[in-house]
Amino acid sequence: MRGVTRAFRKDAGRLLRSALLALAGGLTAAAGLAFLTVSGYLVLCLALGPGPAAFLIGVGLLVLAGGLLTLAGNRPANKTAAAPLPPQPAASATHETDFASRMAFTAAYVMARYLGAGRRDRQHEP
C-alpha cells in the first residue's frame, strides 16, 4: 500500500507541476499579446488616427483567430498508411501510465457516485 501511495504522489506532483507551468506559460503569452496589441494600436493611432487603428487591430486579431481555429480543426486524412507503428513503451512506463489512469478513473467514479447519491434519493421521494 505504501508503494501505491508513493507512486500516486509522484505522478500527481509531476502532473500538477506540468499543469502549473502550462498555465504560467499561457498567462505570460496572453500578457505579451496584450502588450503587443496595445503598442500596435498606439503606433497606428499616431499614423492613421484612432478609428482606423482600432479597425486594423480588430481585423488582424480576427485573422489570427481564424488561422488558429483552422489549424486546430485540420486532421490528417489518411494517417495509418503513411506512418509506421511506434515502438512499444517499456514495461515500467506502461505500469506508471496504467496506474495513473486507474487512479484518475477511480477518483472520477467515486466522485460521481458521491455527487449523484443525493440526487437519486430526492428523485424517489413520494
JSON list of C-alpha atoms in Angstrom, two decimals:
[
{"chain": "A", "resi": 1, "resn": "MET", "atom": "CA", "xyz": [0.00, 0.00, 0.00]},
{"chain": "A", "resi": 2, "resn": "ARG", "atom": "CA", "xyz": [2.89, 2.39, 0.71]},
{"chain": "A", "resi": 3, "resn": "GLY", "atom": "CA", "xyz": [4.28, 1.80, -2.77]},
{"chain": "A", "resi": 4, "resn": "VAL", "atom": "CA", "xyz": [0.94, 2.66, -4.33]},
{"chain": "A", "resi": 5, "resn": "THR", "atom": "CA", "xyz": [0.70, 5.86, -2.30]},
{"chain": "A", "resi": 6, "resn": "ARG", "atom": "CA", "xyz": [4.27, 6.83, -3.16]},
{"chain": "A", "resi": 7, "resn": "ALA", "atom": "CA", "xyz": [3.69, 6.24, -6.87]},
{"chain": "A", "resi": 8, "resn": "PHE", "atom": "CA", "xyz": [0.44, 8.23, -6.79]},
{"chain": "A", "resi": 9, "resn": "ARG", "atom": "CA", "xyz": [2.12, 11.19, -5.09]},
{"chain": "A", "resi": 10, "resn": "LYS", "atom": "CA", "xyz": [4.98, 11.12, -7.58]},
{"chain": "A", "resi": 11, "resn": "ASP", "atom": "CA", "xyz": [2.62, 11.04, -10.57]},
{"chain": "A", "resi": 12, "resn": "ALA", "atom": "CA", "xyz": [0.30, 13.66, -9.10]},
{"chain": "A", "resi": 13, "resn": "GLY", "atom": "CA", "xyz": [3.20, 16.00, -8.35]},
{"chain": "A", "resi": 14, "resn": "ARG", "atom": "CA", "xyz": [4.60, 15.67, -11.86]},
{"chain": "A", "resi": 15, "resn": "LEU", "atom": "CA", "xyz": [1.16, 16.25, -13.39]},
{"chain": "A", "resi": 16, "resn": "LEU", "atom": "CA", "xyz": [0.46, 19.27, -11.18]},
{"chain": "A", "resi": 17, "resn": "ARG", "atom": "CA", "xyz": [3.85, 20.81, -11.97]},
{"chain": "A", "resi": 18, "resn": "SER", "atom": "CA", "xyz": [3.27, 20.39, -15.71]},
{"chain": "A", "resi": 19, "resn": "ALA", "atom": "CA", "xyz": [-0.20, 21.92, -15.45]},
{"chain": "A", "resi": 20, "resn": "LEU", "atom": "CA", "xyz": [1.05, 24.91, -13.46]},
{"chain": "A", "resi": 21, "resn": "LEU", "atom": "CA", "xyz": [3.92, 25.52, -15.90]},
{"chain": "A", "resi": 22, "resn": "ALA", "atom": "CA", "xyz": [1.49, 25.36, -18.84]},
{"chain": "A", "resi": 23, "resn": "LEU", "atom": "CA", "xyz": [-0.84, 27.80, -17.07]},
{"chain": "A", "resi": 24, "resn": "ALA", "atom": "CA", "xyz": [2.02, 30.19, -16.32]},
{"chain": "A", "resi": 25, "resn": "GLY", "atom": "CA", "xyz": [3.20, 29.99, -19.93]},
{"chain": "A", "resi": 26, "resn": "GLY", "atom": "CA", "xyz": [-0.28, 30.66, -21.24]},
{"chain": "A", "resi": 27, "resn": "LEU", "atom": "CA", "xyz": [-0.79, 33.66, -18.97]},
{"chain": "A", "resi": 28, "resn": "THR", "atom": "CA", "xyz": [2.62, 35.07, -19.94]},
{"chain": "A", "resi": 29, "resn": "ALA", "atom": "CA", "xyz": [1.82, 34.62, -23.63]},
{"chain": "A", "resi": 30, "resn": "ALA", "atom": "CA", "xyz": [-1.55, 36.36, -23.14]},
{"chain": "A", "resi": 31, "resn": "ALA", "atom": "CA", "xyz": [0.13, 39.30, -21.40]},
{"chain": "A", "resi": 32, "resn": "GLY", "atom": "CA", "xyz": [2.71, 39.52, -24.19]},
{"chain": "A", "resi": 33, "resn": "LEU", "atom": "CA", "xyz": [-0.04, 39.52, -26.83]},
{"chain": "A", "resi": 34, "resn": "ALA", "atom": "CA", "xyz": [-1.88, 42.24, -24.91]},
{"chain": "A", "resi": 35, "resn": "PHE", "atom": "CA", "xyz": [1.22, 44.46, -24.79]},
{"chain": "A", "resi": 36, "resn": "LEU", "atom": "CA", "xyz": [1.89, 43.89, -28.50]},
{"chain": "A", "resi": 37, "resn": "THR", "atom": "CA", "xyz": [-1.72, 44.78, -29.30]},
{"chain": "A", "resi": 38, "resn": "VAL", "atom": "CA", "xyz": [-1.59, 47.99, -27.26]},
{"chain": "A", "resi": 39, "resn": "SER", "atom": "CA", "xyz": [1.75, 49.04, -28.75]},
{"chain": "A", "resi": 40, "resn": "GLY", "atom": "CA", "xyz": [0.47, 48.32, -32.26]},
{"chain": "A", "resi": 41, "resn": "TYR", "atom": "CA", "xyz": [-2.63, 50.36, -31.56]},
{"chain": "A", "resi": 42, "resn": "LEU", "atom": "CA", "xyz": [-0.58, 53.30, -30.28]},
{"chain": "A", "resi": 43, "resn": "VAL", "atom": "CA", "xyz": [1.70, 53.29, -33.32]},
{"chain": "A", "resi": 44, "resn": "LEU", "atom": "CA", "xyz": [-1.23, 53.01, -35.74]},
{"chain": "A", "resi": 45, "resn": "CYS", "atom": "CA", "xyz": [-3.12, 55.66, -33.80]},
{"chain": "A", "resi": 46, "resn": "LEU", "atom": "CA", "xyz": [-0.29, 58.13, -34.38]},
{"chain": "A", "resi": 47, "resn": "ALA", "atom": "CA", "xyz": [-0.10, 57.27, -38.08]},
{"chain": "A", "resi": 48, "resn": "LEU", "atom": "CA", "xyz": [-3.79, 56.83, -39.01]},
{"chain": "A", "resi": 49, "resn": "GLY", "atom": "CA", "xyz": [-5.95, 58.03, -36.14]},
{"chain": "A", "resi": 50, "resn": "PRO", "atom": "CA", "xyz": [-7.90, 56.11, -33.50]},
{"chain": "A", "resi": 51, "resn": "GLY", "atom": "CA", "xyz": [-10.75, 54.79, -35.68]},
{"chain": "A", "resi": 52, "resn": "PRO", "atom": "CA", "xyz": [-8.71, 53.13, -38.44]},
{"chain": "A", "resi": 53, "resn": "ALA", "atom": "CA", "xyz": [-6.17, 51.89, -35.88]},
{"chain": "A", "resi": 54, "resn": "ALA", "atom": "CA", "xyz": [-8.87, 50.09, -33.88]},
{"chain": "A", "resi": 55, "resn": "PHE", "atom": "CA", "xyz": [-10.32, 48.66, -37.09]},
{"chain": "A", "resi": 56, "resn": "LEU", "atom": "CA", "xyz": [-6.96, 47.32, -38.30]},
{"chain": "A", "resi": 57, "resn": "ILE", "atom": "CA", "xyz": [-6.12, 45.79, -34.91]},
{"chain": "A", "resi": 58, "resn": "GLY", "atom": "CA", "xyz": [-9.56, 44.13, -34.78]},
{"chain": "A", "resi": 59, "resn": "VAL", "atom": "CA", "xyz": [-9.22, 42.71, -38.31]},
{"chain": "A", "resi": 60, "resn": "GLY", "atom": "CA", "xyz": [-5.71, 41.49, -37.54]},
{"chain": "A", "resi": 61, "resn": "LEU", "atom": "CA", "xyz": [-6.86, 39.68, -34.40]},
{"chain": "A", "resi": 62, "resn": "LEU", "atom": "CA", "xyz": [-9.80, 38.12, -36.24]},
{"chain": "A", "resi": 63, "resn": "VAL", "atom": "CA", "xyz": [-7.49, 36.85, -38.99]},
{"chain": "A", "resi": 64, "resn": "LEU", "atom": "CA", "xyz": [-5.13, 35.44, -36.35]},
{"chain": "A", "resi": 65, "resn": "ALA", "atom": "CA", "xyz": [-8.02, 33.72, -34.54]},
{"chain": "A", "resi": 66, "resn": "GLY", "atom": "CA", "xyz": [-9.35, 32.29, -37.81]},
{"chain": "A", "resi": 67, "resn": "GLY", "atom": "CA", "xyz": [-5.92, 30.91, -38.69]},
{"chain": "A", "resi": 68, "resn": "LEU", "atom": "CA", "xyz": [-5.52, 29.30, -35.28]},
{"chain": "A", "resi": 69, "resn": "LEU", "atom": "CA", "xyz": [-9.00, 27.76, -35.43]},
{"chain": "A", "resi": 70, "resn": "THR", "atom": "CA", "xyz": [-8.28, 26.45, -38.92]},
{"chain": "A", "resi": 71, "resn": "LEU", "atom": "CA", "xyz": [-5.07, 24.84, -37.72]},
{"chain": "A", "resi": 72, "resn": "ALA", "atom": "CA", "xyz": [-6.88, 23.34, -34.74]},
{"chain": "A", "resi": 73, "resn": "GLY", "atom": "CA", "xyz": [-9.56, 21.84, -36.99]},
{"chain": "A", "resi": 74, "resn": "ASN", "atom": "CA", "xyz": [-7.18, 20.23, -39.53]},
{"chain": "A", "resi": 75, "resn": "ARG", "atom": "CA", "xyz": [-6.85, 16.49, -39.18]},
{"chain": "A", "resi": 76, "resn": "PRO", "atom": "CA", "xyz": [-4.69, 14.27, -41.37]},
{"chain": "A", "resi": 77, "resn": "ALA", "atom": "CA", "xyz": [-6.84, 12.36, -43.90]},
{"chain": "A", "resi": 78, "resn": "ASN", "atom": "CA", "xyz": [-5.02, 9.03, -44.10]},
{"chain": "A", "resi": 79, "resn": "LYS", "atom": "CA", "xyz": [-2.54, 8.71, -41.30]},
{"chain": "A", "resi": 80, "resn": "THR", "atom": "CA", "xyz": [-2.42, 4.92, -40.96]},
{"chain": "A", "resi": 81, "resn": "ALA", "atom": "CA", "xyz": [-1.00, 4.16, -44.42]},
{"chain": "A", "resi": 82, "resn": "ALA", "atom": "CA", "xyz": [1.94, 6.58, -44.26]},
{"chain": "A", "resi": 83, "resn": "ALA", "atom": "CA", "xyz": [3.06, 6.34, -40.64]},
{"chain": "A", "resi": 84, "resn": "PRO", "atom": "CA", "xyz": [4.82, 3.23, -39.29]},
{"chain": "A", "resi": 85, "resn": "LEU", "atom": "CA", "xyz": [3.76, 1.82, -35.94]},
{"chain": "A", "resi": 86, "resn": "PRO", "atom": "CA", "xyz": [5.51, 3.44, -32.98]},
{"chain": "A", "resi": 87, "resn": "PRO", "atom": "CA", "xyz": [7.76, 1.24, -30.82]},
{"chain": "A", "resi": 88, "resn": "GLN", "atom": "CA", "xyz": [6.18, -0.26, -27.72]},
{"chain": "A", "resi": 89, "resn": "PRO", "atom": "CA", "xyz": [6.97, 1.61, -24.47]},
{"chain": "A", "resi": 90, "resn": "ALA", "atom": "CA", "xyz": [8.96, -0.06, -21.74]},
{"chain": "A", "resi": 91, "resn": "ALA", "atom": "CA", "xyz": [7.07, -2.10, -19.14]},
{"chain": "A", "resi": 92, "resn": "SER", "atom": "CA", "xyz": [7.79, 0.35, -16.31]},
{"chain": "A", "resi": 93, "resn": "ALA", "atom": "CA", "xyz": [6.43, 3.31, -18.28]},
{"chain": "A", "resi": 94, "resn": "THR", "atom": "CA", "xyz": [3.30, 1.34, -19.13]},
{"chain": "A", "resi": 95, "resn": "HIS", "atom": "CA", "xyz": [2.85, 0.40, -15.48]},
{"chain": "A", "resi": 96, "resn": "GLU", "atom": "CA", "xyz": [3.13, 4.06, -14.38]},
{"chain": "A", "resi": 97, "resn": "THR", "atom": "CA", "xyz": [0.67, 5.17, -17.05]},
{"chain": "A", "resi": 98, "resn": "ASP", "atom": "CA", "xyz": [-1.76, 2.38, -16.21]},
{"chain": "A", "resi": 99, "resn": "PHE", "atom": "CA", "xyz": [-1.51, 3.24, -12.53]},
{"chain": "A", "resi": 100, "resn": "ALA", "atom": "CA", "xyz": [-2.17, 6.94, -13.13]},
{"chain": "A", "resi": 101, "resn": "SER", "atom": "CA", "xyz": [-5.09, 6.13, -15.43]},
{"chain": "A", "resi": 102, "resn": "ARG", "atom": "CA", "xyz": [-6.64, 3.75, -12.91]},
{"chain": "A", "resi": 103, "resn": "MET", "atom": "CA", "xyz": [-6.25, 6.27, -10.10]},
{"chain": "A", "resi": 104, "resn": "ALA", "atom": "CA", "xyz": [-7.89, 9.02, -12.19]},
{"chain": "A", "resi": 105, "resn": "PHE", "atom": "CA", "xyz": [-10.74, 6.71, -13.22]},
{"chain": "A", "resi": 106, "resn": "THR", "atom": "CA", "xyz": [-11.29, 5.55, -9.64]},
{"chain": "A", "resi": 107, "resn": "ALA", "atom": "CA", "xyz": [-11.32, 9.11, -8.33]},
{"chain": "A", "resi": 108, "resn": "ALA", "atom": "CA", "xyz": [-13.82, 10.20, -11.00]},
{"chain": "A", "resi": 109, "resn": "TYR", "atom": "CA", "xyz": [-16.01, 7.16, -10.37]},
{"chain": "A", "resi": 110, "resn": "VAL", "atom": "CA", "xyz": [-16.09, 7.69, -6.60]},
{"chain": "A", "resi": 111, "resn": "MET", "atom": "CA", "xyz": [-16.78, 11.41, -7.01]},
{"chain": "A", "resi": 112, "resn": "ALA", "atom": "CA", "xyz": [-19.63, 10.72, -9.48]},
{"chain": "A", "resi": 113, "resn": "ARG", "atom": "CA", "xyz": [-21.17, 8.20, -7.10]},
{"chain": "A", "resi": 114, "resn": "TYR", "atom": "CA", "xyz": [-20.82, 10.62, -4.20]},
{"chain": "A", "resi": 115, "resn": "LEU", "atom": "CA", "xyz": [-22.29, 13.58, -6.08]},
{"chain": "A", "resi": 116, "resn": "GLY", "atom": "CA", "xyz": [-25.04, 11.52, -7.70]},
{"chain": "A", "resi": 117, "resn": "ALA", "atom": "CA", "xyz": [-26.17, 9.90, -4.44]},
{"chain": "A", "resi": 118, "resn": "GLY", "atom": "CA", "xyz": [-28.02, 13.00, -3.22]},
{"chain": "A", "resi": 119, "resn": "ARG", "atom": "CA", "xyz": [-29.91, 13.42, -6.48]},
{"chain": "A", "resi": 120, "resn": "ARG", "atom": "CA", "xyz": [-31.03, 9.80, -6.63]},
{"chain": "A", "resi": 121, "resn": "ASP", "atom": "CA", "xyz": [-32.51, 10.00, -3.12]},
{"chain": "A", "resi": 122, "resn": "ARG", "atom": "CA", "xyz": [-34.53, 13.11, -3.95]},
{"chain": "A", "resi": 123, "resn": "GLN", "atom": "CA", "xyz": [-36.00, 11.61, -7.14]},
{"chain": "A", "resi": 124, "resn": "HIS", "atom": "CA", "xyz": [-37.51, 8.59, -5.41]},
{"chain": "A", "resi": 125, "resn": "GLU", "atom": "CA", "xyz": [-39.31, 10.51, -2.67]},
{"chain": "A", "resi": 126, "resn": "PRO", "atom": "CA", "xyz": [-43.15, 10.33, -2.80]}
]
